[in-house]
Amino acid sequence: MYFPVAGIEVSPWVPPLVAMAVSFFTSMGGVSGAFLLLPFQMSFLGYASPSVSATNHLFNIVAIPSGVLRYLREGRMVWPLTWIVIAGTLPGVLIGAVVRVTWLPDASNFKLFAGAVLLYIGIKMVRDLTGRSNGSAKAASEHRFQELVRKHRSKAGSGEPLPVVRTIAFNLRRTCYEFYGERHDVSTPGIFALSFFVGIVGGTYGIGGGSIVAPFFVTVFGLPIYTVAGAALMGTFVTSVAGVAFYQFLAPFHPDMAVGPDWLLGILFGLGGMVGMYLGARCQKHVPAQVIKWMLAVVVLGTALKYGYGALF
């Protein structure tokens, strides 16, 4: 089957199967699959024009809603944090799209940029896997979350209605909220600035930025991962919608190259990603997470080094 925007010919079964396989493993490792789909499109399909970043955003639009709905149904969406993430990443993604089309249209230059992003993600994964203290902190965070849920359900069962998330303060200086009765207070300008920077990187690469911004919220602002996951996912979804729209808007101004997304290819990737994420969530308890994460780290670092070496030498 020929995809005219991407300029490639591939069986229509390949994109959803690859996306399903990638999302299956990355979801079990707690990592977004979008950052690995872009190297696949560039290296295996030969799709390296700016349009590939837009198509990668389209994958997020199709694959993410099921996860967002889960957080909404459980009442776990921290809306003040979500609005700041969206407000920060949205202009960043638009700037990132301009950077991609204007300064990184060449495949070799973009691969160097993509290699740098992958190198950061890969190093972080290795540090997470080898850092005992970090692993203990994550285990303690998960234990703390389960404890908060049990206390909340106990109070709710006793007839005391309590919201999962409650906003205490939300202004230009600070954002304060309660999550399962636990209070968190952060700087609004700090969250906005970080989201803006991540939005530029995510818009250029073709990922919403949630996989990058969430770890910073944990390490820099001290927020537990269970309070930022929903905001990061929603931010990724909204900014991916904006990213696709803006890339499509820029397309007529650059008739000499493919800028807008390949809609059919992106939807095929997204449908496979939905199935892969669902299966990965179901099978996660049967597969050692460490094994999956080490495998992903090796793939990510190998791809980063390959792109870096190819672009420089």
Tab-separated table of C-alpha atoms in Angstrom, residues 52-265:
chain	number	residue	atom	x	y	z
A	52	VAL	CA	6.997	12.250	10.370
A	53	SER	CA	6.886	14.400	13.520
A	54	ALA	CA	3.292	15.372	12.755
A	55	THR	CA	2.383	11.730	12.110
A	56	ASN	CA	3.911	10.781	15.442
A	57	HIS	CA	1.693	13.378	17.138
A	58	LEU	CA	-1.273	11.773	15.376
A	59	PHE	CA	-0.344	8.421	16.947
A	60	ASN	CA	-0.710	10.061	20.383
A	61	ILE	CA	-4.139	11.460	19.507
A	62	VAL	CA	-5.494	8.020	18.635
A	63	ALA	CA	-3.709	5.975	21.307
A	64	ILE	CA	-3.958	8.213	24.417
A	65	PRO	CA	-7.718	8.848	24.998
A	66	SER	CA	-8.311	5.485	26.694
A	67	GLY	CA	-5.719	6.353	29.342
A	68	VAL	CA	-7.116	9.863	29.806
A	69	LEU	CA	-10.629	8.473	30.256
A	70	ARG	CA	-9.363	6.138	32.957
A	71	TYR	CA	-8.017	9.049	35.012
A	72	LEU	CA	-11.207	11.062	34.456
A	73	ARG	CA	-13.479	8.207	35.545
A	74	GLU	CA	-11.407	7.640	38.672
A	75	GLY	CA	-11.502	11.359	39.484
A	76	ARG	CA	-7.695	11.432	39.571
A	77	MET	CA	-7.115	14.309	37.149
A	78	VAL	CA	-5.373	17.183	38.947
A	79	TRP	CA	-6.894	19.963	36.877
A	80	PRO	CA	-4.809	22.932	38.158
A	81	LEU	CA	-1.623	21.043	37.258
A	82	THR	CA	-3.169	19.931	33.965
A	83	TRP	CA	-4.050	23.485	32.906
A	84	ILE	CA	-0.520	24.733	33.651
A	85	VAL	CA	1.018	21.852	31.688
A	86	ILE	CA	-1.255	22.577	28.723
A	87	ALA	CA	-0.660	26.352	28.921
A	88	GLY	CA	3.109	25.798	28.986
A	89	THR	CA	3.525	22.992	26.471
A	90	LEU	CA	1.037	24.367	23.926
A	91	PRO	CA	3.129	27.374	22.787
A	92	GLY	CA	6.238	25.235	23.165
A	93	VAL	CA	4.878	22.620	20.763
A	94	LEU	CA	4.041	25.316	18.203
A	95	ILE	CA	7.578	26.702	18.447
A	96	GLY	CA	8.923	23.161	18.162
A	97	ALA	CA	6.979	22.642	14.924
A	98	VAL	CA	8.538	25.801	13.460
A	99	VAL	CA	12.001	24.646	14.584
A	100	ARG	CA	11.457	21.272	12.916
A	101	VAL	CA	10.289	22.725	9.596
A	102	THR	CA	12.668	25.697	9.482
A	103	TRP	CA	15.944	24.499	11.011
A	104	LEU	CA	15.730	20.708	11.057
A	105	PRO	CA	14.122	19.685	7.744
A	106	ASP	CA	17.222	17.733	6.725
A	107	ALA	CA	17.076	14.081	7.792
A	108	SER	CA	20.685	13.924	9.047
A	109	ASN	CA	20.330	17.037	11.222
A	110	PHE	CA	17.031	15.831	12.642
A	111	LYS	CA	18.508	12.410	13.405
A	112	LEU	CA	21.209	14.141	15.451
A	113	PHE	CA	18.481	15.954	17.416
A	114	ALA	CA	16.435	12.760	17.776
A	115	GLY	CA	19.566	10.932	18.928
A	116	ALA	CA	20.105	13.534	21.660
A	117	VAL	CA	16.517	13.144	22.897
A	118	LEU	CA	16.797	9.347	22.853
A	119	LEU	CA	20.164	9.529	24.628
A	120	TYR	CA	18.584	11.527	27.455
A	121	ILE	CA	15.686	9.072	27.763
A	122	GLY	CA	18.032	6.065	27.603
A	123	ILE	CA	20.440	7.419	30.236
A	124	LYS	CA	17.535	8.221	32.517
A	125	MET	CA	16.187	4.674	32.124
A	126	VAL	CA	19.576	3.177	32.986
A	127	ARG	CA	19.926	5.452	36.017
A	128	ASP	CA	16.465	4.433	37.186
A	129	LEU	CA	17.376	0.770	36.787
A	130	THR	CA	20.765	0.968	38.510
A	131	GLY	CA	19.929	3.478	41.259
A	132	ARG	CA	18.921	1.600	44.388
A	133	SER	CA	17.799	4.696	46.202
A	134	ASN	CA	15.621	5.724	43.285
A	135	GLY	CA	14.083	2.282	43.108
A	136	SER	CA	13.357	2.390	46.830
A	137	ALA	CA	11.795	5.825	46.419
A	138	LYS	CA	9.517	4.546	43.673
A	139	ALA	CA	8.495	1.558	45.763
A	140	ALA	CA	7.804	3.850	48.709
A	141	SER	CA	5.794	6.156	46.451
A	142	GLU	CA	3.656	3.275	45.210
A	143	HIS	CA	3.162	2.028	48.784
A	144	ARG	CA	2.189	5.539	49.864
A	145	PHE	CA	-0.336	5.786	47.024
A	146	GLN	CA	-1.978	2.468	47.923
A	147	GLU	CA	-2.160	3.599	51.539
A	148	LEU	CA	-3.854	6.867	50.560
A	149	VAL	CA	-6.396	4.974	48.434
A	150	ARG	CA	-7.234	2.600	51.306
A	151	LYS	CA	-7.740	5.490	53.736
A	152	HIS	CA	-9.902	7.344	51.232
A	153	ARG	CA	-12.113	4.315	50.605
A	154	SER	CA	-12.404	3.705	54.324
A	155	LYS	CA	-13.633	7.245	54.943
A	156	ALA	CA	-15.965	7.091	51.953
A	157	GLY	CA	-17.400	3.822	53.246
A	158	SER	CA	-18.115	5.431	56.606
A	159	GLY	CA	-20.383	7.950	54.900
A	160	GLU	CA	-17.909	10.817	54.709
A	161	PRO	CA	-17.886	11.989	51.052
A	162	LEU	CA	-14.417	13.144	50.077
A	163	PRO	CA	-13.197	14.194	46.613
A	164	VAL	CA	-10.088	12.459	45.270
A	165	VAL	CA	-8.642	15.804	44.139
A	166	ARG	CA	-9.388	19.147	45.794
A	167	THR	CA	-7.945	22.512	44.721
A	168	ILE	CA	-6.682	24.648	47.615
A	169	ALA	CA	-5.067	27.509	45.678
A	170	PHE	CA	-4.542	28.161	41.986
A	171	ASN	CA	-3.070	31.517	40.951
A	172	LEU	CA	-0.081	33.054	39.174
A	173	ARG	CA	2.215	32.479	42.147
A	174	ARG	CA	1.387	29.029	43.480
A	175	THR	CA	-0.664	25.927	42.874
A	176	CYS	CA	-1.824	23.954	45.877
A	177	TYR	CA	-4.036	20.874	45.811
A	178	GLU	CA	-4.984	17.816	47.826
A	179	PHE	CA	-4.730	14.350	46.296
A	180	TYR	CA	-6.421	11.649	48.374
A	181	GLY	CA	-6.063	13.992	51.359
A	182	GLU	CA	-2.335	14.608	50.805
A	183	ARG	CA	-1.455	18.278	50.191
A	184	HIS	CA	1.039	19.449	47.556
A	185	ASP	CA	2.193	23.026	46.941
A	186	VAL	CA	4.287	24.059	43.913
A	187	SER	CA	5.360	27.193	42.051
A	188	THR	CA	3.040	28.010	39.141
A	189	PRO	CA	5.734	29.893	37.140
A	190	GLY	CA	8.177	27.016	37.697
A	191	ILE	CA	5.747	24.390	36.378
A	192	PHE	CA	4.885	26.641	33.427
A	193	ALA	CA	8.528	27.303	32.470
A	194	LEU	CA	9.425	23.617	32.575
A	195	SER	CA	6.352	22.688	30.527
A	196	PHE	CA	7.216	25.354	27.943
A	197	PHE	CA	10.752	24.012	27.438
A	198	VAL	CA	9.544	20.424	27.245
A	199	GLY	CA	6.881	21.502	24.752
A	200	ILE	CA	9.544	22.802	22.372
A	201	VAL	CA	11.461	19.513	22.534
A	202	GLY	CA	8.273	17.458	22.230
A	203	GLY	CA	6.930	19.530	19.341
A	204	THR	CA	10.173	19.193	17.414
A	205	TYR	CA	10.572	15.466	17.998
A	206	GLY	CA	6.928	14.501	17.613
A	207	ILE	CA	5.973	13.499	21.142
A	208	GLY	CA	3.651	15.442	23.407
A	209	GLY	CA	6.274	15.733	26.121
A	210	GLY	CA	4.548	13.849	28.941
A	211	SER	CA	7.262	11.207	29.113
A	212	ILE	CA	9.804	14.014	29.617
A	213	VAL	CA	7.894	16.424	31.849
A	214	ALA	CA	6.617	13.866	34.395
A	215	PRO	CA	10.093	12.840	35.688
A	216	PHE	CA	11.045	16.517	36.110
A	217	PHE	CA	7.914	17.150	38.163
A	218	VAL	CA	9.022	14.326	40.444
A	219	THR	CA	12.734	15.201	40.730
A	220	VAL	CA	12.616	19.014	40.609
A	221	PHE	CA	9.305	19.804	42.327
A	222	GLY	CA	9.040	16.723	44.548
A	223	LEU	CA	5.579	15.725	43.348
A	224	PRO	CA	4.651	12.018	43.619
A	225	ILE	CA	4.336	10.389	40.214
A	226	TYR	CA	0.770	9.270	40.934
A	227	THR	CA	-0.374	12.913	41.142
A	228	VAL	CA	1.238	14.047	37.874
A	229	ALA	CA	0.542	11.065	35.589
A	230	GLY	CA	-2.952	12.199	34.589
A	231	ALA	CA	-1.865	15.806	33.964
A	232	ALA	CA	1.103	14.685	31.860
A	233	LEU	CA	-1.075	12.348	29.794
A	234	MET	CA	-3.783	14.955	29.236
A	235	GLY	CA	-1.139	17.539	28.359
A	236	THR	CA	0.383	15.142	25.836
A	237	PHE	CA	-2.996	14.567	24.231
A	238	VAL	CA	-3.994	18.243	23.956
A	239	THR	CA	-0.593	19.389	22.690
A	240	SER	CA	-0.501	16.535	20.186
A	241	VAL	CA	-3.819	17.759	18.785
A	242	ALA	CA	-2.354	21.255	18.535
A	243	GLY	CA	0.849	19.866	17.030
A	244	VAL	CA	-0.989	18.024	14.257
A	245	ALA	CA	-3.136	21.092	13.516
A	246	PHE	CA	-0.126	23.423	13.390
A	247	TYR	CA	1.949	21.121	11.197
A	248	GLN	CA	-1.054	20.932	8.849
A	249	PHE	CA	-1.305	24.731	8.953
A	250	LEU	CA	2.384	25.100	8.020
A	251	ALA	CA	2.139	22.647	5.125
A	252	PRO	CA	0.897	25.136	2.453
A	253	PHE	CA	3.810	27.466	3.281
A	254	HIS	CA	6.333	24.717	2.458
A	255	PRO	CA	5.136	23.123	-0.772
A	256	ASP	CA	8.607	21.757	-1.473
A	257	MET	CA	8.480	19.212	1.370
A	258	ALA	CA	6.028	17.048	3.296
A	259	VAL	CA	5.008	18.852	6.502
A	260	GLY	CA	1.454	17.802	7.349
A	261	PRO	CA	0.780	14.382	8.886
A	262	ASP	CA	0.128	11.240	6.892
A	263	TRP	CA	-3.359	10.744	8.292
A	264	LEU	CA	-3.870	7.134	7.290
A	265	LEU	CA	-0.441	6.045	8.499
